[in-house]
Amino acid sequence: DTGVSQDPRHKITKRGQNVTFRCDPISEHNRLYWYRQTLGQGPEFLTYFQNEAQLEKSRLLSDRFSAERPKGSFSTLEIQRTEQGDSAMYLCASSTQAGQNTDTQYFGPGTRLTVL
Amino acid sequence: KNQVEQSPQSLIILEGKNCTLQCNYTVSPFSNLRWYKQDTGRGPVSLTIMTFSENTKSNGRYTATLDADTKQSSLHITASQLSDSASYICVVSDRGSTLGRLYFGRGTQLTVWP
């Protein structure tokens, strides 16, 4: 399977714990995005990488959230001191810079986080 | 404020019937509009993408239209199948940043009954 993969698919944690999610993009894609999606809503943009550089972060990304893409390949999203409001599906997407503003983002299956 | 509004919120149709989903947007400047299909518990999958100059695009039984003047788009599904049951999300990209920020609608939840 050469699509975007995410791990784990599901995570249940207690409030106050730290969690880390991983995303492996399609291998030739240089752009990687993180989104958060709550039930009945569309995905909300969190952050974006081009290669290893984090070029944009949403105001939704509080200081408890940190994302990295150390070698320009896989990425991790860490949430520290989780809160119940962090419960959501966390989606990763990747794309290639085929043309400005027309690249299609390919989404992974998501990691569903439940904070108890 | 850049927004994407979709209607209806949910829709139930019988297998074999056609349906049309609507998307209105206020995103400016406009770059492109995409329709994604999202199965329950899965990530969204791209169906179509249209730029300013395109007013219709087809992908099998899916046909998307775009009226950039009225800022409206529709997704028409022909001869629906049970596998079409999913959330259909309208996504609009602006031209105001190098990222081409994506604005997502809340989706239309389509259920196809046998």
mmCIF file of N, CA and C in Angstrom, chain B residues 5-84:
data_model
loop_
_atom_site.group_PDB
_atom_site.id
_atom_site.type_symbol
_atom_site.label_atom_id
_atom_site.label_comp_id
_atom_site.label_asym_id
_atom_site.label_seq_id
_atom_site.Cartn_x
_atom_site.Cartn_y
_atom_site.Cartn_z
ATOM 1 N N GLU B 5 -20.282 26.581 2.952
ATOM 2 C CA GLU B 5 -21.542 26.065 3.482
ATOM 3 C C GLU B 5 -22.079 24.995 2.548
ATOM 4 N N GLN B 6 -22.500 23.872 3.137
ATOM 5 C CA GLN B 6 -23.021 22.781 2.332
ATOM 6 C C GLN B 6 -24.462 22.473 2.718
ATOM 7 N N SER B 7 -25.211 22.033 1.726
ATOM 8 C CA SER B 7 -26.578 21.611 1.984
ATOM 9 C C SER B 7 -26.945 20.478 1.036
ATOM 10 N N PRO B 8 -27.880 19.579 1.435
ATOM 11 C CA PRO B 8 -28.388 19.515 2.797
ATOM 12 C C PRO B 8 -27.344 18.953 3.754
ATOM 13 N N GLN B 9 -27.637 18.994 5.022
ATOM 14 C CA GLN B 9 -26.715 18.423 6.009
ATOM 15 C C GLN B 9 -26.689 16.906 5.894
ATOM 16 N N SER B 10 -27.862 16.312 5.614
ATOM 17 C CA SER B 10 -27.948 14.868 5.417
ATOM 18 C C SER B 10 -29.016 14.580 4.382
ATOM 19 N N LEU B 11 -28.877 13.434 3.755
ATOM 20 C CA LEU B 11 -29.756 13.063 2.657
ATOM 21 C C LEU B 11 -29.874 11.552 2.604
ATOM 22 N N ILE B 12 -31.101 11.056 2.433
ATOM 23 C CA ILE B 12 -31.337 9.622 2.272
ATOM 24 C C ILE B 12 -32.023 9.411 0.926
ATOM 25 N N ILE B 13 -31.450 8.530 0.116
ATOM 26 C CA ILE B 13 -32.060 8.225 -1.170
ATOM 27 C C ILE B 13 -32.067 6.719 -1.381
ATOM 28 N N LEU B 14 -32.894 6.269 -2.325
ATOM 29 C CA LEU B 14 -32.941 4.848 -2.653
ATOM 30 C C LEU B 14 -31.910 4.527 -3.724
ATOM 31 N N GLU B 15 -31.393 3.341 -3.636
ATOM 32 C CA GLU B 15 -30.413 2.850 -4.601
ATOM 33 C C GLU B 15 -30.939 3.025 -6.023
ATOM 34 N N GLY B 16 -30.064 3.528 -6.889
ATOM 35 C CA GLY B 16 -30.440 3.732 -8.280
ATOM 36 C C GLY B 16 -30.908 5.144 -8.595
ATOM 37 N N LYS B 17 -31.280 5.891 -7.556
ATOM 38 C CA LYS B 17 -31.737 7.265 -7.774
ATOM 39 C C LYS B 17 -30.564 8.223 -7.903
ATOM 40 N N ASN B 18 -30.852 9.391 -8.472
ATOM 41 C CA ASN B 18 -29.856 10.449 -8.588
ATOM 42 C C ASN B 18 -30.013 11.443 -7.435
ATOM 43 N N CYS B 19 -28.959 12.175 -7.145
ATOM 44 C CA CYS B 19 -29.066 13.231 -6.135
ATOM 45 C C CYS B 19 -28.059 14.336 -6.440
ATOM 46 N N THR B 20 -28.322 15.516 -5.876
ATOM 47 C CA THR B 20 -27.439 16.671 -6.064
ATOM 48 C C THR B 20 -27.148 17.318 -4.727
ATOM 49 N N LEU B 21 -25.874 17.519 -4.456
ATOM 50 C CA LEU B 21 -25.425 18.158 -3.229
ATOM 51 C C LEU B 21 -24.939 19.570 -3.569
ATOM 52 N N GLN B 22 -25.173 20.497 -2.646
ATOM 53 C CA GLN B 22 -24.860 21.898 -2.910
ATOM 54 C C GLN B 22 -23.730 22.414 -2.022
ATOM 55 N N CYS B 23 -22.994 23.370 -2.574
ATOM 56 C CA CYS B 23 -21.905 24.010 -1.830
ATOM 57 C C CYS B 23 -21.881 25.489 -2.195
ATOM 58 N N ASN B 24 -21.963 26.350 -1.206
ATOM 59 C CA ASN B 24 -21.824 27.798 -1.395
ATOM 60 C C ASN B 24 -20.593 28.259 -0.617
ATOM 61 N N TYR B 25 -19.836 29.179 -1.189
ATOM 62 C CA TYR B 25 -18.614 29.596 -0.514
ATOM 63 C C TYR B 25 -18.440 31.107 -0.605
ATOM 64 N N THR B 26 -17.661 31.627 0.341
ATOM 65 C CA THR B 26 -17.344 33.048 0.343
ATOM 66 C C THR B 26 -15.843 33.265 0.322
ATOM 67 N N VAL B 27 -15.098 32.188 0.016
ATOM 68 C CA VAL B 27 -13.640 32.255 0.030
ATOM 69 C C VAL B 27 -13.153 33.173 -1.073
ATOM 70 N N SER B 28 -12.258 34.077 -0.715
ATOM 71 C CA SER B 28 -11.713 35.012 -1.686
ATOM 72 C C SER B 28 -10.281 35.367 -1.303
ATOM 73 N N PRO B 29 -9.371 35.481 -2.220
ATOM 74 C CA PRO B 29 -9.534 35.155 -3.643
ATOM 75 C C PRO B 29 -9.653 33.654 -3.860
ATOM 76 N N PHE B 30 -10.359 33.288 -4.905
ATOM 77 C CA PHE B 30 -10.653 31.878 -5.157
ATOM 78 C C PHE B 30 -9.554 31.264 -6.020
ATOM 79 N N SER B 31 -9.160 30.031 -5.673
ATOM 80 C CA SER B 31 -8.202 29.309 -6.483
ATOM 81 C C SER B 31 -8.824 28.071 -7.102
ATOM 82 N N ASN B 32 -9.327 27.188 -6.284
ATOM 83 C CA ASN B 32 -9.957 25.988 -6.819
ATOM 84 C C ASN B 32 -10.949 25.416 -5.811
ATOM 85 N N LEU B 33 -11.786 24.518 -6.308
ATOM 86 C CA LEU B 33 -12.793 23.871 -5.465
ATOM 87 C C LEU B 33 -12.709 22.374 -5.697
ATOM 88 N N ARG B 34 -12.744 21.658 -4.601
ATOM 89 C CA ARG B 34 -12.628 20.207 -4.656
ATOM 90 C C ARG B 34 -13.803 19.578 -3.937
ATOM 91 N N TRP B 35 -14.197 18.410 -4.395
ATOM 92 C CA TRP B 35 -15.150 17.580 -3.672
ATOM 93 C C TRP B 35 -14.400 16.319 -3.210
ATOM 94 N N TYR B 36 -14.585 16.021 -1.924
ATOM 95 C CA TYR B 36 -14.008 14.816 -1.356
ATOM 96 C C TYR B 36 -15.137 13.910 -0.871
ATOM 97 N N LYS B 37 -14.875 12.598 -0.913
ATOM 98 C CA LYS B 37 -15.767 11.608 -0.325
ATOM 99 C C LYS B 37 -15.077 11.020 0.896
ATOM 100 N N GLN B 38 -15.792 10.996 2.024
ATOM 101 C CA GLN B 38 -15.201 10.433 3.233
ATOM 102 C C GLN B 38 -16.108 9.337 3.780
ATOM 103 N N ASP B 39 -15.613 8.092 3.717
ATOM 104 C CA ASP B 39 -16.317 6.988 4.338
ATOM 105 C C ASP B 39 -16.123 7.065 5.850
ATOM 106 N N THR B 40 -17.067 6.497 6.582
ATOM 107 C CA THR B 40 -17.022 6.547 8.046
ATOM 108 C C THR B 40 -15.718 5.951 8.554
ATOM 109 N N GLY B 41 -15.031 6.705 9.394
ATOM 110 C CA GLY B 41 -13.796 6.216 9.990
ATOM 111 C C GLY B 41 -12.601 6.208 9.068
ATOM 112 N N ARG B 42 -12.728 6.817 7.902
ATOM 113 C CA ARG B 42 -11.629 6.860 6.944
ATOM 114 C C ARG B 42 -11.265 8.293 6.611
ATOM 115 N N GLY B 43 -10.126 8.464 5.973
ATOM 116 C CA GLY B 43 -9.748 9.785 5.521
ATOM 117 C C GLY B 43 -10.474 10.153 4.235
ATOM 118 N N PRO B 44 -10.597 11.462 3.934
ATOM 119 C CA PRO B 44 -11.280 11.887 2.706
ATOM 120 C C PRO B 44 -10.505 11.466 1.456
ATOM 121 N N VAL B 45 -11.240 11.189 0.386
ATOM 122 C CA VAL B 45 -10.662 10.821 -0.901
ATOM 123 C C VAL B 45 -11.150 11.813 -1.948
ATOM 124 N N SER B 46 -10.222 12.351 -2.721
ATOM 125 C CA SER B 46 -10.566 13.373 -3.712
ATOM 126 C C SER B 46 -11.412 12.789 -4.842
ATOM 127 N N LEU B 47 -12.490 13.494 -5.205
ATOM 128 C CA LEU B 47 -13.335 13.104 -6.337
ATOM 129 C C LEU B 47 -13.064 13.986 -7.552
ATOM 130 N N THR B 48 -13.118 15.297 -7.351
ATOM 131 C CA THR B 48 -12.914 16.245 -8.447
ATOM 132 C C THR B 48 -12.217 17.489 -7.932
ATOM 133 N N ILE B 49 -11.554 18.183 -8.842
ATOM 134 C CA ILE B 49 -10.989 19.497 -8.540
ATOM 135 C C ILE B 49 -11.245 20.407 -9.734
ATOM 136 N N MET B 50 -11.724 21.622 -9.462
ATOM 137 C CA MET B 50 -12.025 22.578 -10.535
ATOM 138 C C MET B 50 -11.390 23.927 -10.225
ATOM 139 N N THR B 51 -10.767 24.507 -11.242
ATOM 140 C CA THR B 51 -10.217 25.846 -11.108
ATOM 141 C C THR B 51 -11.234 26.862 -11.600
ATOM 142 N N PHE B 52 -10.854 28.133 -11.561
ATOM 143 C CA PHE B 52 -11.773 29.238 -11.870
ATOM 144 C C PHE B 52 -12.384 29.098 -13.266
ATOM 145 N N SER B 53 -11.598 28.589 -14.196
ATOM 146 C CA SER B 53 -12.034 28.567 -15.592
ATOM 147 C C SER B 53 -12.873 27.345 -15.949
ATOM 148 N N GLU B 54 -12.992 26.397 -15.021
ATOM 149 C CA GLU B 54 -13.729 25.182 -15.314
ATOM 150 C C GLU B 54 -15.110 25.268 -14.697
ATOM 151 N N ASN B 55 -16.135 24.862 -15.423
ATOM 152 C CA ASN B 55 -17.466 24.898 -14.828
ATOM 153 C C ASN B 55 -18.108 23.528 -14.706
ATOM 154 N N THR B 56 -17.459 22.491 -15.167
ATOM 155 C CA THR B 56 -17.958 21.147 -14.935
ATOM 156 C C THR B 56 -16.812 20.153 -15.048
ATOM 157 N N LYS B 57 -16.914 19.105 -14.219
ATOM 158 C CA LYS B 57 -15.920 18.042 -14.283
ATOM 159 C C LYS B 57 -16.574 16.755 -13.805
ATOM 160 N N SER B 58 -16.284 15.672 -14.510
ATOM 161 C CA SER B 58 -16.896 14.389 -14.184
ATOM 162 C C SER B 58 -15.853 13.382 -13.749
ATOM 163 N N ASN B 59 -16.286 12.479 -12.889
ATOM 164 C CA ASN B 59 -15.461 11.361 -12.432
ATOM 165 C C ASN B 59 -16.411 10.190 -12.279
ATOM 166 N N GLY B 60 -16.565 9.426 -13.356
ATOM 167 C CA GLY B 60 -17.513 8.310 -13.329
ATOM 168 C C GLY B 60 -18.940 8.817 -13.147
ATOM 169 N N ARG B 61 -19.584 8.329 -12.106
ATOM 170 C CA ARG B 61 -20.980 8.727 -11.861
ATOM 171 C C ARG B 61 -21.080 10.056 -11.111
ATOM 172 N N TYR B 62 -19.974 10.657 -10.805
ATOM 173 C CA TYR B 62 -19.947 11.947 -10.103
ATOM 174 C C TYR B 62 -19.682 13.068 -11.107
ATOM 175 N N THR B 63 -20.532 14.104 -11.077
ATOM 176 C CA THR B 63 -20.327 15.283 -11.911
ATOM 177 C C THR B 63 -20.407 16.524 -11.037
ATOM 178 N N ALA B 64 -19.344 17.294 -11.044
ATOM 179 C CA ALA B 64 -19.309 18.531 -10.263
ATOM 180 C C ALA B 64 -19.459 19.722 -11.187
ATOM 181 N N THR B 65 -20.166 20.737 -10.725
ATOM 182 C CA THR B 65 -20.295 21.986 -11.474
ATOM 183 C C THR B 65 -19.805 23.130 -10.612
ATOM 184 N N LEU B 66 -19.377 24.181 -11.263
ATOM 185 C CA LEU B 66 -18.879 25.350 -10.549
ATOM 186 C C LEU B 66 -19.370 26.611 -11.247
ATOM 187 N N ASP B 67 -19.969 27.520 -10.485
ATOM 188 C CA ASP B 67 -20.319 28.850 -10.969
ATOM 189 C C ASP B 67 -19.532 29.840 -10.114
ATOM 190 N N ALA B 68 -18.411 30.295 -10.662
ATOM 191 C CA ALA B 68 -17.536 31.166 -9.892
ATOM 192 C C ALA B 68 -18.139 32.554 -9.678
ATOM 193 N N ASP B 69 -19.088 32.927 -10.517
ATOM 194 C CA ASP B 69 -19.727 34.237 -10.349
ATOM 195 C C ASP B 69 -20.637 34.261 -9.135
ATOM 196 N N THR B 70 -21.440 33.198 -8.983
ATOM 197 C CA THR B 70 -22.347 33.127 -7.831
ATOM 198 C C THR B 70 -21.706 32.398 -6.655
ATOM 199 N N LYS B 71 -20.508 31.886 -6.854
ATOM 200 C CA LYS B 71 -19.774 31.164 -5.815
ATOM 201 C C LYS B 71 -20.567 29.959 -5.314
ATOM 202 N N GLN B 72 -20.998 29.159 -6.279
ATOM 203 C CA GLN B 72 -21.761 27.968 -5.949
ATOM 204 C C GLN B 72 -21.197 26.775 -6.717
ATOM 205 N N SER B 73 -21.296 25.618 -6.086
ATOM 206 C CA SER B 73 -20.901 24.376 -6.730
ATOM 207 C C SER B 73 -21.917 23.305 -6.375
ATOM 208 N N SER B 74 -22.032 22.322 -7.240
ATOM 209 C CA SER B 74 -22.886 21.192 -6.943
ATOM 210 C C SER B 74 -22.166 19.905 -7.315
ATOM 211 N N LEU B 75 -22.541 18.845 -6.634
ATOM 212 C CA LEU B 75 -22.045 17.515 -6.953
ATOM 213 C C LEU B 75 -23.249 16.639 -7.251
ATOM 214 N N HIS B 76 -23.325 16.137 -8.466
ATOM 215 C CA HIS B 76 -24.439 15.308 -8.893
ATOM 216 C C HIS B 76 -23.982 13.863 -8.949
ATOM 217 N N ILE B 77 -24.731 12.998 -8.285
ATOM 218 C CA ILE B 77 -24.417 11.572 -8.289
ATOM 219 C C ILE B 77 -25.515 10.860 -9.069
ATOM 220 N N THR B 78 -25.100 10.123 -10.066
ATOM 221 C CA THR B 78 -26.045 9.433 -10.946
ATOM 222 C C THR B 78 -26.130 7.958 -10.574
ATOM 223 N N ALA B 79 -27.362 7.417 -10.645
ATOM 224 C CA ALA B 79 -27.565 5.973 -10.423
ATOM 225 C C ALA B 79 -26.845 5.516 -9.154
ATOM 226 N N SER B 80 -27.277 6.057 -8.032
ATOM 227 C CA SER B 80 -26.563 5.832 -6.772
ATOM 228 C C SER B 80 -26.438 4.356 -6.427
ATOM 229 N N GLN B 81 -25.361 4.038 -5.728
ATOM 230 C CA GLN B 81 -25.087 2.688 -5.263
ATOM 231 C C GLN B 81 -24.931 2.713 -3.747
ATOM 232 N N LEU B 82 -25.079 1.547 -3.139
ATOM 233 C CA LEU B 82 -24.961 1.469 -1.679
ATOM 234 C C LEU B 82 -23.601 2.002 -1.216
ATOM 235 N N SER B 83 -22.586 1.778 -2.021
ATOM 236 C CA SER B 83 -21.228 2.217 -1.661
ATOM 237 C C SER B 83 -21.055 3.738 -1.718
ATOM 238 N N ASP B 84 -22.065 4.429 -2.245
ATOM 239 C CA ASP B 84 -21.991 5.900 -2.258
ATOM 240 C C ASP B 84 -22.303 6.483 -0.887
#
